Coordinates of C-alpha atoms (C1' of nucleotides) in Angstrom, one line a residue:
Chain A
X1405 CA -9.2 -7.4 29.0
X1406 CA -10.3 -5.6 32.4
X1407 CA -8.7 -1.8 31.9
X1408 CA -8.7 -0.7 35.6
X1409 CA -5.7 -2.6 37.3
X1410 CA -3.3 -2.4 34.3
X1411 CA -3.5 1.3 33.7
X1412 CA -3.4 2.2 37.2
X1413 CA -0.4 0.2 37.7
X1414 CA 1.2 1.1 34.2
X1415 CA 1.0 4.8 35.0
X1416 CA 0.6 5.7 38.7
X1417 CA 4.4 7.2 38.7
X1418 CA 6.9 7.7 36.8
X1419 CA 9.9 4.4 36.4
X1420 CA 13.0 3.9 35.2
X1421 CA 13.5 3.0 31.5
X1422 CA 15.7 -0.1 32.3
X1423 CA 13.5 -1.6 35.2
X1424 CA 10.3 -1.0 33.1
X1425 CA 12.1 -2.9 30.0
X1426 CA 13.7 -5.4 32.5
X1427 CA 10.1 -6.1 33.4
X1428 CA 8.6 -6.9 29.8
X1429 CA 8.7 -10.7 29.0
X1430 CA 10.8 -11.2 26.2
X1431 CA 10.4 -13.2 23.4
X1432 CA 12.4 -14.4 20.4
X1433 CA 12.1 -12.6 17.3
X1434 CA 13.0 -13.7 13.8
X1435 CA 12.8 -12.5 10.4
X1436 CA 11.4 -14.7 7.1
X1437 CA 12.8 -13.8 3.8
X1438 CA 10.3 -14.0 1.4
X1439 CA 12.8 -14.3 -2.0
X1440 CA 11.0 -14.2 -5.4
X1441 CA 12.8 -15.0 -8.4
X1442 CA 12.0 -15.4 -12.3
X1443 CA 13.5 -17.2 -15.0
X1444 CA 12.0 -19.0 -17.8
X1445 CA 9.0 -16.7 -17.6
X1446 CA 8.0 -18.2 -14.3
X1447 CA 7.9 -16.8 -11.2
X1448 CA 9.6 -18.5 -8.1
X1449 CA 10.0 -18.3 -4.4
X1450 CA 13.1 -19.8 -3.0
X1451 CA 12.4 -22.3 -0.1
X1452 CA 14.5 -24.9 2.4
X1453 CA 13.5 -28.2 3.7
X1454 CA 12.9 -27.3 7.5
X1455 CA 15.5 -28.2 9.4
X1456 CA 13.7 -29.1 12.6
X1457 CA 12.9 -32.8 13.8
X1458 CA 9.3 -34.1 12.7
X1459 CA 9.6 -30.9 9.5
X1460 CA 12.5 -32.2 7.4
X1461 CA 9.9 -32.6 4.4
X1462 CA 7.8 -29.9 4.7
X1463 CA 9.4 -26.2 2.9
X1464 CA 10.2 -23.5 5.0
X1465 CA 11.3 -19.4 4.1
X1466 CA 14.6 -18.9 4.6
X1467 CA 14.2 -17.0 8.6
X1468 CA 17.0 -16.1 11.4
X1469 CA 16.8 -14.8 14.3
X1470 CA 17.5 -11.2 15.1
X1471 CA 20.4 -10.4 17.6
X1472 CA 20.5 -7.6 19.8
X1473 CA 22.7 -5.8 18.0
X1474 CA 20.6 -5.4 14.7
X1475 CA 17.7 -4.0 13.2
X1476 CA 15.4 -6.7 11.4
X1477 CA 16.2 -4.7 8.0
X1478 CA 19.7 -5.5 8.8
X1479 CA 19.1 -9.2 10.1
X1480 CA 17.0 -9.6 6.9
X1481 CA 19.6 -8.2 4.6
X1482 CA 22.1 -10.9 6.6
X1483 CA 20.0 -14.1 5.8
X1484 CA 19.7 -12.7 1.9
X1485 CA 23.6 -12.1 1.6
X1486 CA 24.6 -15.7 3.2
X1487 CA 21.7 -17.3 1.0
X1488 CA 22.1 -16.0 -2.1
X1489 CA 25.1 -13.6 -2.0
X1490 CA 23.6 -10.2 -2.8
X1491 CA 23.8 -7.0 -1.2
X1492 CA 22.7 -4.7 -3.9
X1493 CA 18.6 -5.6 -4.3
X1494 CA 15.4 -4.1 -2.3
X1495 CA 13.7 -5.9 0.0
X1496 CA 11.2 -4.8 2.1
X1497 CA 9.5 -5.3 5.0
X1498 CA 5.9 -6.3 4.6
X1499 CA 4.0 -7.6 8.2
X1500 CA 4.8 -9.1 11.7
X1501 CA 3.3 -12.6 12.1
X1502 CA 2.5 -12.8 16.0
X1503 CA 0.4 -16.3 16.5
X1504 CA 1.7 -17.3 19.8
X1505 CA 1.3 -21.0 18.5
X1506 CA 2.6 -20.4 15.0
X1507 CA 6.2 -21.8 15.8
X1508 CA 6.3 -25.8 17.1
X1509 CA 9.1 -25.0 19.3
X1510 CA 7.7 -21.6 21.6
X1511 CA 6.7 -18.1 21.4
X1512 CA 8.6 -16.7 18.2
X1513 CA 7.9 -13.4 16.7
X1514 CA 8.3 -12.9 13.2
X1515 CA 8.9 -10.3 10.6
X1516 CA 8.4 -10.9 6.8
X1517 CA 10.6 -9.3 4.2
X1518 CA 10.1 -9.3 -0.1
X1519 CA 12.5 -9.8 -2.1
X1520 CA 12.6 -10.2 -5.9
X1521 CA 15.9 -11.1 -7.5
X1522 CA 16.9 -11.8 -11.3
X1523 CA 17.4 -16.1 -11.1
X1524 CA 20.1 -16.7 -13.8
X1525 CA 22.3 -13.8 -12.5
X1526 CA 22.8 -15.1 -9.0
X1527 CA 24.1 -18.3 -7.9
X1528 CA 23.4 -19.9 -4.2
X1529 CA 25.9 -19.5 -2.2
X1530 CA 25.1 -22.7 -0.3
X1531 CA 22.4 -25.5 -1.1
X1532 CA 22.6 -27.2 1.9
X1533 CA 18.9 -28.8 3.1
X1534 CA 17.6 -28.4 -0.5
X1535 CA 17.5 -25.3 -1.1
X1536 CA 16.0 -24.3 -4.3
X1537 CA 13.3 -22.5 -6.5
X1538 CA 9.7 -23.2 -6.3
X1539 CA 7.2 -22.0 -9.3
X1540 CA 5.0 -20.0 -7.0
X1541 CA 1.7 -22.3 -8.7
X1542 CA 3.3 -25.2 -8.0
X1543 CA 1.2 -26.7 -5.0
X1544 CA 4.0 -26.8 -2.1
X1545 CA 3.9 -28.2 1.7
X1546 CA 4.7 -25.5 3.4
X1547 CA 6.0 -25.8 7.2
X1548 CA 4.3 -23.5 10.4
X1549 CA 2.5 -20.6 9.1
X1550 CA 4.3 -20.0 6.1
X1551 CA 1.8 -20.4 3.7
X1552 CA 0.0 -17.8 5.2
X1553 CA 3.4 -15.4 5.3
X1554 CA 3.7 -16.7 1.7
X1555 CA 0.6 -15.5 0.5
X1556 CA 0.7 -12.0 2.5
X1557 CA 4.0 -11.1 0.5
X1558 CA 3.0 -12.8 -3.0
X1559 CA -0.7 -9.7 -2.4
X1560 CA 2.0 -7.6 -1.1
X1561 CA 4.5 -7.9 -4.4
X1562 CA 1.5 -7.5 -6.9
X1563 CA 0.1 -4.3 -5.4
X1564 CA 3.8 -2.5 -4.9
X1565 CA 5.1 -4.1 -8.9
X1566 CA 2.0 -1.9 -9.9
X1567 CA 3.2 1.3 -8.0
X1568 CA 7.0 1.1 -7.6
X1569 CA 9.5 0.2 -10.7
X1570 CA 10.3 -3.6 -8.7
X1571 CA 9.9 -5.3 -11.6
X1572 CA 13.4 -3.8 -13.3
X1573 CA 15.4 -6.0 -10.6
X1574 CA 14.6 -9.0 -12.1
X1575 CA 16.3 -8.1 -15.8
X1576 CA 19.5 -7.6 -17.4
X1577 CA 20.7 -4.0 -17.8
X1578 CA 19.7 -4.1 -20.8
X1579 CA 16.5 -5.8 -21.5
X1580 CA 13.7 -5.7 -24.3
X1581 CA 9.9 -4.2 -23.3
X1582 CA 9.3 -8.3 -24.3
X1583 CA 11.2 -9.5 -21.4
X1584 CA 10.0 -6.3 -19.4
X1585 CA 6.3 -7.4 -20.0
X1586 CA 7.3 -11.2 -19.0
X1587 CA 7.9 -10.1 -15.5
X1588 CA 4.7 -8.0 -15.4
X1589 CA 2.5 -11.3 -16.6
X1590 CA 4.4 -13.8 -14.3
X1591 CA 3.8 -11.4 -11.5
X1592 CA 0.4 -10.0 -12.0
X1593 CA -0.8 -13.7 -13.3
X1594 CA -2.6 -12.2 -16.1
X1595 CA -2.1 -11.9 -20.1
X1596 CA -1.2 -8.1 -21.0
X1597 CA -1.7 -6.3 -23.9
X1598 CA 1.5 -5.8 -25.8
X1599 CA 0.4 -2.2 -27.2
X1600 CA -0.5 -1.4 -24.5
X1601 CA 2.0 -2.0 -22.1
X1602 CA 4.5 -0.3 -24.5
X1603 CA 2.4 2.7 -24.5
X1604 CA 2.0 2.9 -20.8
X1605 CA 6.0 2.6 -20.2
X1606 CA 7.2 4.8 -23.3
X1607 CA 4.8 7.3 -22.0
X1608 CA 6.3 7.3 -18.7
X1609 CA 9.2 8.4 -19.9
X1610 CA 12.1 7.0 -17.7
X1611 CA 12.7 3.5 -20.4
X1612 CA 16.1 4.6 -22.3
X1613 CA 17.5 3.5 -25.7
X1614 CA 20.7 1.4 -25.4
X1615 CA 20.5 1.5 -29.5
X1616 CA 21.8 -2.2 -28.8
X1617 CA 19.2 -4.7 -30.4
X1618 CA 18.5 -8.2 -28.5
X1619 CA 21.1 -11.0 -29.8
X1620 CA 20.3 -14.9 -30.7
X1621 CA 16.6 -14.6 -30.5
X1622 CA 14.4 -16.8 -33.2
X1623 CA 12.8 -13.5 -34.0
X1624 CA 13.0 -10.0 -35.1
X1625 CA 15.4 -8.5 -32.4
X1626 CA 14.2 -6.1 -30.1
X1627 CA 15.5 -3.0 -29.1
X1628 CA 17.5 -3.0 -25.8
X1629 CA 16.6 -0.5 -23.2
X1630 CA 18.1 0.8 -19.5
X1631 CA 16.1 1.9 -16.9
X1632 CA 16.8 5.3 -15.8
X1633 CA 16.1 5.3 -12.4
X1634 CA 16.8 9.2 -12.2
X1635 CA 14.5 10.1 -14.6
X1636 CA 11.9 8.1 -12.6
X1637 CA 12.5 10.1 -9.4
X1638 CA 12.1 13.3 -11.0
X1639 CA 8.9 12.4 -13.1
X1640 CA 7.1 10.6 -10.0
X1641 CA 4.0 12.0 -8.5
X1642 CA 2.7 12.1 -5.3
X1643 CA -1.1 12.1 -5.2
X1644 CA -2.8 9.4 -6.4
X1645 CA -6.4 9.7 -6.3
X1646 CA -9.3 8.4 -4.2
X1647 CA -9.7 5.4 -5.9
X1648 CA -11.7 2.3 -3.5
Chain B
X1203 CA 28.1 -10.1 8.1
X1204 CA 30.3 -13.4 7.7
X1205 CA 28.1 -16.0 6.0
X1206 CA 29.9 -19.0 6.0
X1207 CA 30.2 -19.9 10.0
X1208 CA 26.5 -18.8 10.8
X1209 CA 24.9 -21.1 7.6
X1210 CA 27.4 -23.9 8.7
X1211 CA 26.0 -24.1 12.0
X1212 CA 22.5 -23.8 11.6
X1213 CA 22.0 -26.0 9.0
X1214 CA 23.7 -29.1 9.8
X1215 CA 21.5 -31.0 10.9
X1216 CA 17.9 -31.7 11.7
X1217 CA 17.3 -29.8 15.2
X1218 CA 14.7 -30.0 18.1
X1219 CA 12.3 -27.2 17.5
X1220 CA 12.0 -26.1 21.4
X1221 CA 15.8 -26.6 21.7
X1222 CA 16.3 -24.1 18.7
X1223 CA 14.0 -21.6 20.1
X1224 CA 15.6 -21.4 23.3
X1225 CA 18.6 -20.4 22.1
X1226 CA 17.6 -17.9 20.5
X1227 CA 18.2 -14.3 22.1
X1228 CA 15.2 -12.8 23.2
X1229 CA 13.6 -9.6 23.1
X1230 CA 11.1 -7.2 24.5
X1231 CA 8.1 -6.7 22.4
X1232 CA 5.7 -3.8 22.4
X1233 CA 2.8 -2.3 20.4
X1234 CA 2.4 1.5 19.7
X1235 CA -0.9 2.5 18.5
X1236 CA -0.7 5.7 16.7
X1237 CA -4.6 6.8 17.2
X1238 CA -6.2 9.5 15.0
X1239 CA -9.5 11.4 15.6
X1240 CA -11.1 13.9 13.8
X1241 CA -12.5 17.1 15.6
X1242 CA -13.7 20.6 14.6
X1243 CA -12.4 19.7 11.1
X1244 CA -9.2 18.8 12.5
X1245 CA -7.0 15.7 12.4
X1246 CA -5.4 15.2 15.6
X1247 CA -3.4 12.2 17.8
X1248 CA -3.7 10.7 20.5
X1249 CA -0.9 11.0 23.0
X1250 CA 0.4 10.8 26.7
X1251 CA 3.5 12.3 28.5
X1252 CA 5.8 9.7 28.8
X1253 CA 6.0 7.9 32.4
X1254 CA 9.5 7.5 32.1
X1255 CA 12.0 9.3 34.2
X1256 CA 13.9 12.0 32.6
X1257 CA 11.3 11.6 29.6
X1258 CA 8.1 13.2 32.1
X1259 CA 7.9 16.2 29.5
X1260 CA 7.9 14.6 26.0
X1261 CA 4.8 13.1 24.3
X1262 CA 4.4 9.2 23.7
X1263 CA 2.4 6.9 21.8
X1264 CA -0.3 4.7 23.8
X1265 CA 1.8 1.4 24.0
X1266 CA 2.2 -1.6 25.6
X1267 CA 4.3 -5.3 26.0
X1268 CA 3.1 -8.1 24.4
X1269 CA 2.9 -11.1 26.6
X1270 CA 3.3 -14.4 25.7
X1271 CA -0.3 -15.5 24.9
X1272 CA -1.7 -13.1 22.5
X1273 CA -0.3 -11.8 19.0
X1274 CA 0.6 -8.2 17.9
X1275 CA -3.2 -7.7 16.9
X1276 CA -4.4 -8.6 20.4
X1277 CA -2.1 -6.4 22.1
X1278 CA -3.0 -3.5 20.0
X1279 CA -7.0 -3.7 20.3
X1280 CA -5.8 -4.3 24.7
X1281 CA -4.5 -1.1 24.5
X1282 CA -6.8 1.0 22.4
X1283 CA -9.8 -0.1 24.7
X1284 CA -8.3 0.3 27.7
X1285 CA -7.6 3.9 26.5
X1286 CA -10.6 5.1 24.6
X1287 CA -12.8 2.2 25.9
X1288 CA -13.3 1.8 22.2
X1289 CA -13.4 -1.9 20.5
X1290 CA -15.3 -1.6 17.0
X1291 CA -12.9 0.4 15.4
X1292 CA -10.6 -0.8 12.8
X1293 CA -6.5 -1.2 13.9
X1294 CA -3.8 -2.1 11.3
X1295 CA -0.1 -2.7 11.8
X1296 CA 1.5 -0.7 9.9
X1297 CA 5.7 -1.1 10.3
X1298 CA 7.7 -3.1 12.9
X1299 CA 11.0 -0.5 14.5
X1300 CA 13.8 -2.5 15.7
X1301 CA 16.8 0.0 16.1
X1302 CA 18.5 -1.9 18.3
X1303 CA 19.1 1.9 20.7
X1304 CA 15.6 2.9 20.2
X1305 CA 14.5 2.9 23.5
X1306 CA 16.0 4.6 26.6
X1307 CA 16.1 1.4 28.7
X1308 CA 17.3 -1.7 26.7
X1309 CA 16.2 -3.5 23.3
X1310 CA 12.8 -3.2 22.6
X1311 CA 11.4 -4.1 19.2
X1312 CA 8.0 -2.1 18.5
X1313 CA 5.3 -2.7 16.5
X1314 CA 3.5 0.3 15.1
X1315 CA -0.6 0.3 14.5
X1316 CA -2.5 2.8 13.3
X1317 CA -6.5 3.6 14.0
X1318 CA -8.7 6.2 13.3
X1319 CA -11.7 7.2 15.5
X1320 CA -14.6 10.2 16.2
X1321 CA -13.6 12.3 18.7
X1322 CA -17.2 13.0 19.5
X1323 CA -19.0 9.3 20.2
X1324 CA -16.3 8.4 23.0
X1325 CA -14.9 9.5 26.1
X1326 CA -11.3 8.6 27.0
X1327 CA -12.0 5.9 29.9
X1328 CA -8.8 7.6 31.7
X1329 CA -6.8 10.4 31.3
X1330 CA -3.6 9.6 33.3
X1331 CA -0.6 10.9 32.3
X1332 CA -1.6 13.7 30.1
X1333 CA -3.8 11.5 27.8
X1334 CA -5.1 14.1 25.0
X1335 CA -5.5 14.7 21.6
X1336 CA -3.1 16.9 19.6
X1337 CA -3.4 18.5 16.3
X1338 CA -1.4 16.5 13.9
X1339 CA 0.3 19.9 12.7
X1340 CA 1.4 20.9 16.0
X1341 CA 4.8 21.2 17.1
X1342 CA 5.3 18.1 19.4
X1343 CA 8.5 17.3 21.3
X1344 CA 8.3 13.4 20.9
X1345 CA 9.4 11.2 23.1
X1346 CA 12.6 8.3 21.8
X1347 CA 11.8 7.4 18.0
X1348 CA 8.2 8.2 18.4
X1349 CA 7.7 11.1 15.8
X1350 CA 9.5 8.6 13.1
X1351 CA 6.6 6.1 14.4
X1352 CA 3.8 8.6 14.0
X1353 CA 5.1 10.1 10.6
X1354 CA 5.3 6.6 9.3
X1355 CA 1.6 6.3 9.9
X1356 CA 0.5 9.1 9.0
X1357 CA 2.1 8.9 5.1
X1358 CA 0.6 5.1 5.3
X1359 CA -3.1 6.8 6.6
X1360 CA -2.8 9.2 3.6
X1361 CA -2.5 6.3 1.5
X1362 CA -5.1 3.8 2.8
X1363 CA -7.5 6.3 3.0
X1364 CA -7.4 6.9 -0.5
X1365 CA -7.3 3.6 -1.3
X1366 CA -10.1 2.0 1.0
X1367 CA -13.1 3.6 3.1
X1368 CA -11.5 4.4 6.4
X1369 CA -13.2 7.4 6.5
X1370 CA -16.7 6.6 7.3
X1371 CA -15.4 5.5 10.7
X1372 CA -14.8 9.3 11.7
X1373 CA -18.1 10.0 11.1
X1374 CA -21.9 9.7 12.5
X1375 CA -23.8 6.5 11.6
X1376 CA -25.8 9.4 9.2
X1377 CA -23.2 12.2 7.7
X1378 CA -23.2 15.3 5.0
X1379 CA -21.2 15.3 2.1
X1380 CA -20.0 18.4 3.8
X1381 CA -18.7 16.2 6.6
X1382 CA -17.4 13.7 5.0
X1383 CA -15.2 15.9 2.5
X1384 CA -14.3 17.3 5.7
X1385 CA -12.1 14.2 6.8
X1386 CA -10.5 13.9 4.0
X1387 CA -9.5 17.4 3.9
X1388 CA -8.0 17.0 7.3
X1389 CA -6.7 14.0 6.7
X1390 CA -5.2 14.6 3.1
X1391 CA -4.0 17.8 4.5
X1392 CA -5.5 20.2 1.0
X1393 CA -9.0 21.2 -0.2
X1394 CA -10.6 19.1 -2.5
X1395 CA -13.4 20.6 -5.2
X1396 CA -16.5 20.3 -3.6
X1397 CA -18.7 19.3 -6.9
X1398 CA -16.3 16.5 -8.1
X1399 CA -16.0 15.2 -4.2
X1400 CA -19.8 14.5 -4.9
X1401 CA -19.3 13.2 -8.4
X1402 CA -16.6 11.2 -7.2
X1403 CA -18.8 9.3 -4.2
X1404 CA -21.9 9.1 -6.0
X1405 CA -20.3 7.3 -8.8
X1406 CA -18.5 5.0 -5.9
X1407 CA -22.5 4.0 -5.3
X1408 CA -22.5 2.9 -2.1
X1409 CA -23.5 6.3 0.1
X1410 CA -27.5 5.9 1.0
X1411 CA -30.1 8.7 1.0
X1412 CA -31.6 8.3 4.8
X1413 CA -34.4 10.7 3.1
X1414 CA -33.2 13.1 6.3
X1415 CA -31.5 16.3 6.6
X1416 CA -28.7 18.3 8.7
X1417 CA -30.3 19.6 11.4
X1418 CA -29.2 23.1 13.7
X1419 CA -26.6 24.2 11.2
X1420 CA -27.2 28.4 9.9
X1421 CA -27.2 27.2 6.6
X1422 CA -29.3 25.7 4.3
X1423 CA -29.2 21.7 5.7
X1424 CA -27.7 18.9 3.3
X1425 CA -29.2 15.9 3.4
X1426 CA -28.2 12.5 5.4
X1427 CA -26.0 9.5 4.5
X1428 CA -25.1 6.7 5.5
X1429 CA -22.1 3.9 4.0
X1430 CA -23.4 0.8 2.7
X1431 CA -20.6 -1.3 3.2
X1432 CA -22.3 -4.4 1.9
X1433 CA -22.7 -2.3 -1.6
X1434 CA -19.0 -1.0 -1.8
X1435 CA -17.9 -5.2 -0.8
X1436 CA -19.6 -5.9 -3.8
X1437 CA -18.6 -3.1 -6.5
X1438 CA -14.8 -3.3 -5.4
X1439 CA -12.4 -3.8 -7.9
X1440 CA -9.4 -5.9 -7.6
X1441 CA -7.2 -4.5 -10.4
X1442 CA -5.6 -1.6 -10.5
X1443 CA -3.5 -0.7 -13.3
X1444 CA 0.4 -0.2 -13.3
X1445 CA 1.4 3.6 -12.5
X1446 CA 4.2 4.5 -10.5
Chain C
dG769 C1' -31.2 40.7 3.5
dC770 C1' -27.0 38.6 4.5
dA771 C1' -24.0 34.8 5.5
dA772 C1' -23.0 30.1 4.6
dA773 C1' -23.2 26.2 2.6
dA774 C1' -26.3 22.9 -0.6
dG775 C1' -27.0 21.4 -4.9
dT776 C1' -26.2 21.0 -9.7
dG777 C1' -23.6 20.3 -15.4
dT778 C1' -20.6 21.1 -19.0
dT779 C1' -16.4 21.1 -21.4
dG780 C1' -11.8 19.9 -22.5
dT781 C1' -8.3 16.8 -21.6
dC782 C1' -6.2 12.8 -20.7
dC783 C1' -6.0 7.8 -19.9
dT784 C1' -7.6 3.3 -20.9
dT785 C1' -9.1 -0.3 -23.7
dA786 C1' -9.8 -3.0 -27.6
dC787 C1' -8.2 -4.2 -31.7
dA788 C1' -5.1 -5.7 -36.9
dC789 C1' -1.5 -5.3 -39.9
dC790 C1' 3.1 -5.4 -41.8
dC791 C1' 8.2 -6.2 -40.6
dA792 C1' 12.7 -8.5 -39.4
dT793 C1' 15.0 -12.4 -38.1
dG794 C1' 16.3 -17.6 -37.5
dC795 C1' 15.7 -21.9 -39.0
Chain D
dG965 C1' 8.5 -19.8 -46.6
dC966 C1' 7.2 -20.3 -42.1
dA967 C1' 7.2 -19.3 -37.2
dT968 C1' 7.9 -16.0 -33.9
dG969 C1' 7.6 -12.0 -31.9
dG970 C1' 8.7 -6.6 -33.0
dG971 C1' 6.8 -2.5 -34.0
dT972 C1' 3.0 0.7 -34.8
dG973 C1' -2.1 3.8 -34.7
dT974 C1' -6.8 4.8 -33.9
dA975 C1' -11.3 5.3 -32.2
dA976 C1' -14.6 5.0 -28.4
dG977 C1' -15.5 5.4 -23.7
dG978 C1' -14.5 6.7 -19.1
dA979 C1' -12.3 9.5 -15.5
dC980 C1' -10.7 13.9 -14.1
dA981 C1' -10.1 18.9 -13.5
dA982 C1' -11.7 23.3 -13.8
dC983 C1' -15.2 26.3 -13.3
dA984 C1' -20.4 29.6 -11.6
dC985 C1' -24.9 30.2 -10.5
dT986 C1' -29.2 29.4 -8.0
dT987 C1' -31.4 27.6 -3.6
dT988 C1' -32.3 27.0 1.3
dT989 C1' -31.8 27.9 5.9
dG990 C1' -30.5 30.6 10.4
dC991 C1' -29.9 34.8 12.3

DNA sequence: GCAAAAGTGTTGTCCTTACACCCATGC
DNA sequence: GCATGGGTGTAAGGACAACACTTTTGC
């Protein structure tokens, strides 16, 4: 607020690197795993009942704290191994939530991750305090600010599906462009056109041919494809446009 | 790492909020602003020599602690006004760093913003320590993880600035098309073609004739514009279109 | 009159959108 | 044979890239 005092006092010499960190106030830092899952052609976001007093029925993100000994990728990548036992899916880090009031029991910093895993593939590793899958529609009490971290990754996950190949880690393998374009509606929220969503991936050139069809459907079987995530590295550009 | 005796303990049973925050470790937190100016068509940062012992001759980012009453956000805008003196200026966050060696003197997690001011309308309020601007293609010997910091926000500034009108805020209140095109050129790092830059922002609609020209400049003047930011509010578009 | 940048249009190409019919399978 | 989704093509419109000449001003 007033510049004079703090800037004169901040840099009138040089310090010591462990004094001038010993001197910061420290607060507790967390990460919130924002874990998005699909099955049934429904999107979902996996939530606990809040363990805390006075919270027990109101849904929380699945958070830790980080130690001293980790980054908050690698804290992040902890809580999504114990929760749901994978290693081997992206998640990314989307925003630091900072309201010194946001957490009922002090100061805690947080960092929100995204995470989008395929549903029917994984088992919990643990259900303790009700853990399970919420339609993201579904209205849903959320506890602290995580509606607000909620809704910051769901914006998040809609603009990166439309500019990264996410949406492949929610499928089989082997999948069909039906199932591909499933993901793409539940995500987006919005009816696509089937021609032209086949179009738009063909012509991107990195779907490949399994020559397997699709087994057991009530309908002409579609063809089965991979993705081929080398042929997307190669083909990707790097300018985009101005585009507001 | 091991699941089982960390998920055991926290979860079970309900907990006191305050109790559960106190046992968590805590940690410093800081803010880094990485702040961009444009001068003499050039893109440049701003930057101080560290105050740190045994770190006197390597550049830093303008940073500070948080404290325990304001949020990331706060922090940020404290800093960039005590520095430039400057308060109606946009400032995003951008990426949180949390290696847990980053810092010479103990654990500090860092969150990175990222701004983007005119040179030309404002005076550094204090120029302790070095404080300058450096063109953002010089060689700079950076001080701990600070060039990782700074090239993180400068990818994320080529981005944004494609995708939203950061621009204008490097400019005059009244601008040429010369001018403008300028900042992105810097910015962008290429040259664009002049006569489709023009296409491109008249289509956008929201640039208003002032009816004035360029004064002082030995060649024949362009005329005056300024950004209607109620007019591009209202003709942005929310959906983009999948392309990786 | 010369240097420097302003201002302006067209063409070809590509991408996007909208839209309709027949086909293969399970039941 | 009916329901369900698979698979396909085209035409119109819009965006983008490439490209050259005339005009206005300061010096």
């Amino acid at each position: 607020m007033n510049a004079e005092p703090l800037s004169k006092q901040l840099f009138s010499d040089t310090k010591n690197a462990s004094q001038l960190v010993r001197s910061y106030q420290k607060i507790a830092v967390t990460i919130d795993c924002v874990i998005f899952g699909y099955q049934d052609g429904q999107l979902k976001v996996l939530l606990i009942k809040s363990d805390l007093e006075n919270y027990t029925e109101q849904w929380s993100l699945l958070g830790n704290e980080i130690t001293h000994t980790e980054t908050t990728d690698e804290a992040a990548y902890r809580v999504l191994k114990q929760r749901t036992g994978l290693s081997d899916v992206f998640l990314d880090q989307v925003k630091c939530f900072s309201t010194p009031d946001r957490h009922p029991g002090g100061r805690v910093v947080t960092v929100a991750y995204c995470s989008l895993i395929n549903i029917a593939h994984h088992q919990l590793t643990c259900t303790d305090n009700d853990l399970h899958w919420h339609p993201v529609q579904d209205e849903i009490d959320w506890a602290f600010d995580h509606k607000e971290i909620f809704e910051t990754c769901y914006g998040w996950l809609q603009k990166r599906i439309q500019e990264h190949p996410l949406g492949f880690s929610l499928l089989p393998e082997k999948f069909s462009l039906r199932e591909l374009q499933g993901v793409y509606e539940a995500i987006l929220g919005m009816k696509l056109d089937r021609r032209n969503f086949r179009k738009k991936f063909f012509t991107m050139d990195f779907l490949e041919d399994t020559g397997e069809m699709e087994l057991n459907v009530a309908h002409r079987p579609g063809k089965l494809y991979t993705f081929n995530y080398k042929k997307y590295e190669s083909g990707k550009k790097d300018w985009v446009g101005i585009d507001f």
